[in-house]
C-alpha positions as CSV (number, residue, x, y, z in Angstrom):
1,V,-11.4,13.1,-5.5
2,A,-8.0,14.1,-3.8
3,L,-9.8,17.3,-2.5
4,A,-12.6,15.2,-1.1
5,A,-10.0,13.0,0.6
6,L,-8.3,16.0,2.1
7,I,-11.6,17.3,3.4
8,C,-12.4,14.0,4.9
9,V,-9.0,13.6,6.7
10,L,-8.9,17.1,8.0
11,G,-12.6,17.2,9.0
12,S,-12.4,13.9,10.7
13,W,-9.4,15.1,12.8
14,I,-11.2,18.2,13.8
15,T,-14.4,16.2,14.6
16,V,-12.4,13.7,16.7
17,S,-10.7,16.6,18.5
18,L,-14.2,18.2,19.2
19,L,-15.5,14.9,20.4
20,K,-12.8,15.0,23.1
21,R,-13.9,18.5,24.1
22,V,-17.5,17.4,24.1
23,R,-16.7,14.5,26.6
24,S,-14.6,16.6,28.9
25,A,-16.8,19.8,28.9
26,R,-18.9,20.8,32.0
27,T,-22.6,20.6,31.4
28,G,-23.0,24.3,30.6
29,A,-20.2,24.4,27.9
30,R,-21.1,21.0,26.5
31,A,-23.9,22.5,24.3
32,A,-21.5,24.9,22.6
33,W,-19.0,22.0,21.9
34,V,-21.7,19.8,20.6
35,F,-22.8,22.6,18.3
36,L,-19.3,23.1,16.9
37,G,-18.7,19.4,16.6
38,A,-22.2,19.0,14.8
39,V,-21.2,21.6,12.2
40,A,-17.7,20.2,11.8
41,G,-18.8,16.5,11.6
42,G,-21.8,17.4,9.3
43,A,-19.7,19.6,7.1
44,T,-17.0,17.0,6.8
45,V,-19.4,14.2,5.7
46,W,-21.5,16.5,3.4
47,C,-18.5,18.2,1.7
48,T,-16.6,15.0,1.3
49,H,-19.7,13.4,-0.4
50,F,-20.5,16.4,-2.6
51,V,-16.9,17.1,-3.7
52,A,-16.5,13.5,-4.7
53,M,-19.8,13.6,-6.5
54,I,-18.6,16.7,-8.5
55,A,-15.7,14.6,-9.6
56,Y,-18.1,11.7,-10.6
57,E,-18.7,11.7,-14.5
58,P,-21.3,9.1,-15.4
59,G,-21.3,10.1,-19.1
60,I,-24.7,11.9,-18.9
61,Q,-25.9,15.2,-17.8
62,V,-26.2,15.4,-14.0
63,A,-28.1,18.0,-11.8
64,Y,-28.9,18.0,-8.1
65,E,-32.3,18.8,-6.6
66,P,-31.7,21.7,-4.2
67,D,-34.2,20.7,-1.5
68,L,-32.9,17.3,-1.1
69,T,-29.4,18.5,-1.3
70,G,-30.1,20.9,1.6
71,L,-31.9,18.1,3.5
72,S,-28.8,16.0,3.2
73,L,-26.7,18.8,4.9
74,F,-29.3,19.1,7.6
75,V,-29.3,15.4,8.4
76,A,-25.4,15.4,8.3
77,I,-25.3,18.3,10.9
78,C,-28.1,17.1,13.2
79,G,-27.0,13.5,13.1
80,S,-23.4,14.4,13.9
81,G,-24.6,16.4,16.8
82,A,-26.8,13.7,18.1
83,A,-23.9,11.3,17.8
84,L,-21.4,13.5,19.7
85,L,-24.0,14.2,22.4
86,T,-24.9,10.5,22.8
87,A,-21.2,9.6,23.0
88,S,-20.6,12.1,25.7
89,L,-23.4,10.7,28.0
90,R,-22.4,8.8,31.1
91,F,-23.5,5.3,30.4
92,R,-21.9,2.0,29.5
93,G,-21.8,1.8,25.7
94,S,-22.3,5.5,25.1
95,A,-19.3,5.8,22.8
96,L,-20.4,2.7,20.8
97,A,-23.9,4.1,20.5
98,G,-22.7,7.5,19.4
99,G,-20.4,5.9,16.8
100,V,-23.3,3.7,15.4
101,L,-25.3,6.9,15.3
102,F,-22.5,8.7,13.4
103,G,-22.3,5.8,10.9
104,L,-26.0,5.8,10.3
105,T,-25.8,9.6,9.8
106,V,-23.1,9.2,7.1
107,A,-25.3,6.6,5.4
108,G,-28.5,8.7,5.7
109,M,-26.7,11.8,4.3
110,H,-25.3,9.8,1.5
111,F,-28.5,8.2,0.4
112,I,-30.5,11.5,0.6
113,G,-27.7,13.2,-1.4
114,M,-28.1,10.5,-4.0
115,A,-31.9,11.0,-4.1
116,A,-31.0,14.5,-5.1
117,F,-28.9,13.1,-8.0
118,A,-31.0,14.0,-10.9
119,V,-30.3,12.3,-14.3
120,D,-32.4,11.3,-17.3
121,A,-32.0,7.7,-16.6
122,V,-33.0,4.8,-14.3
123,I,-30.9,4.2,-11.3
124,H,-30.7,0.6,-10.0
125,W,-29.3,-0.2,-6.6
126,S,-27.6,-3.5,-5.6
127,G,-29.0,-4.4,-2.2
128,P,-26.1,-6.4,-1.0
129,Y,-23.7,-3.5,-1.8
130,V,-26.1,-1.0,-0.1
131,V,-26.2,-3.1,3.0
132,A,-22.3,-3.6,3.0
133,S,-21.9,0.1,2.7
134,V,-24.1,0.9,5.7
135,L,-22.6,-1.9,7.8
136,G,-19.1,-0.6,7.0
137,S,-20.0,3.0,7.9
138,V,-21.6,1.8,11.3
139,L,-18.7,-0.5,12.1
140,F,-16.0,2.0,11.5
141,G,-18.2,4.9,13.1
142,A,-18.4,2.8,16.3
143,M,-14.7,2.0,16.1
144,A,-13.8,5.6,15.8
145,F,-15.9,6.8,18.8
146,K,-14.8,3.9,20.9
147,T,-11.1,4.3,20.0
148,E,-11.3,8.0,20.7
149,K,-12.7,7.4,24.2
150,L,-10.0,5.0,25.0
151,A,-7.2,7.1,23.5
152,T,-4.7,8.6,25.8
153,T,-2.0,9.4,23.1
154,A,-1.9,11.2,19.8
155,R,-1.4,7.8,18.2
156,G,-4.7,6.6,19.8
157,S,-6.5,9.7,18.4
158,G,-4.9,9.1,15.0
159,L,-6.5,5.6,15.0
160,A,-9.9,7.2,15.8
161,V,-9.4,9.6,12.9
162,L,-8.4,6.7,10.6
163,C,-11.5,4.8,11.6
164,M,-13.8,7.8,10.9
165,V,-12.2,8.3,7.5
166,L,-12.6,4.7,6.6
167,G,-16.3,4.7,7.7
168,I,-16.9,7.7,5.4
169,V,-14.9,6.4,2.6
170,I,-16.2,2.8,2.8
171,L,-19.8,4.1,2.8
172,H,-19.3,6.4,-0.2
173,F,-17.4,4.1,-2.5
174,T,-19.2,0.9,-1.6
175,A,-22.6,2.7,-2.1
176,M,-21.4,4.2,-5.4
177,S,-20.6,0.6,-6.5
178,A,-24.1,-0.3,-5.6
179,M,-25.5,2.1,-8.2
180,T,-26.0,1.3,-11.9
181,I,-27.2,4.0,-14.2
182,L,-29.3,2.7,-17.1
């Protein structure tokens, strides 16, 4: 779990730094920065999730479906890229829209990744916890992207990183609390 936390913090810092680059890039270079940010953001979310899942011991044999696991990585990368691109557009609310999209990406990756979680058991999900996990991810994703846009100091960027980390962590741990293995 400590390794997952380290990946989350470092990856969020890199993703926020790349978001700054995406916003300030000229049109021609923006695509390259979006690509790098998509890979960094998507890998951050995905690696944080799967490293934490490796640490998870439910007391029964666990496997992961490879196709759904791959799809969860694809969603994480594409969704992160779409979030960064949206946040860099020149319209009122673009940062919030990009952040909401990032939060939804984290949630989508998590629940696709959990669909890949193969156990000889029945998995029951608590609806209120699932909703709370998605809302937390969306709220902190929006705060991260909006805070980054307004940040003029390293302290402001640090707050954006903290919000991104909280969005990822709240989604993962609240969603895991929503799951009961029978």
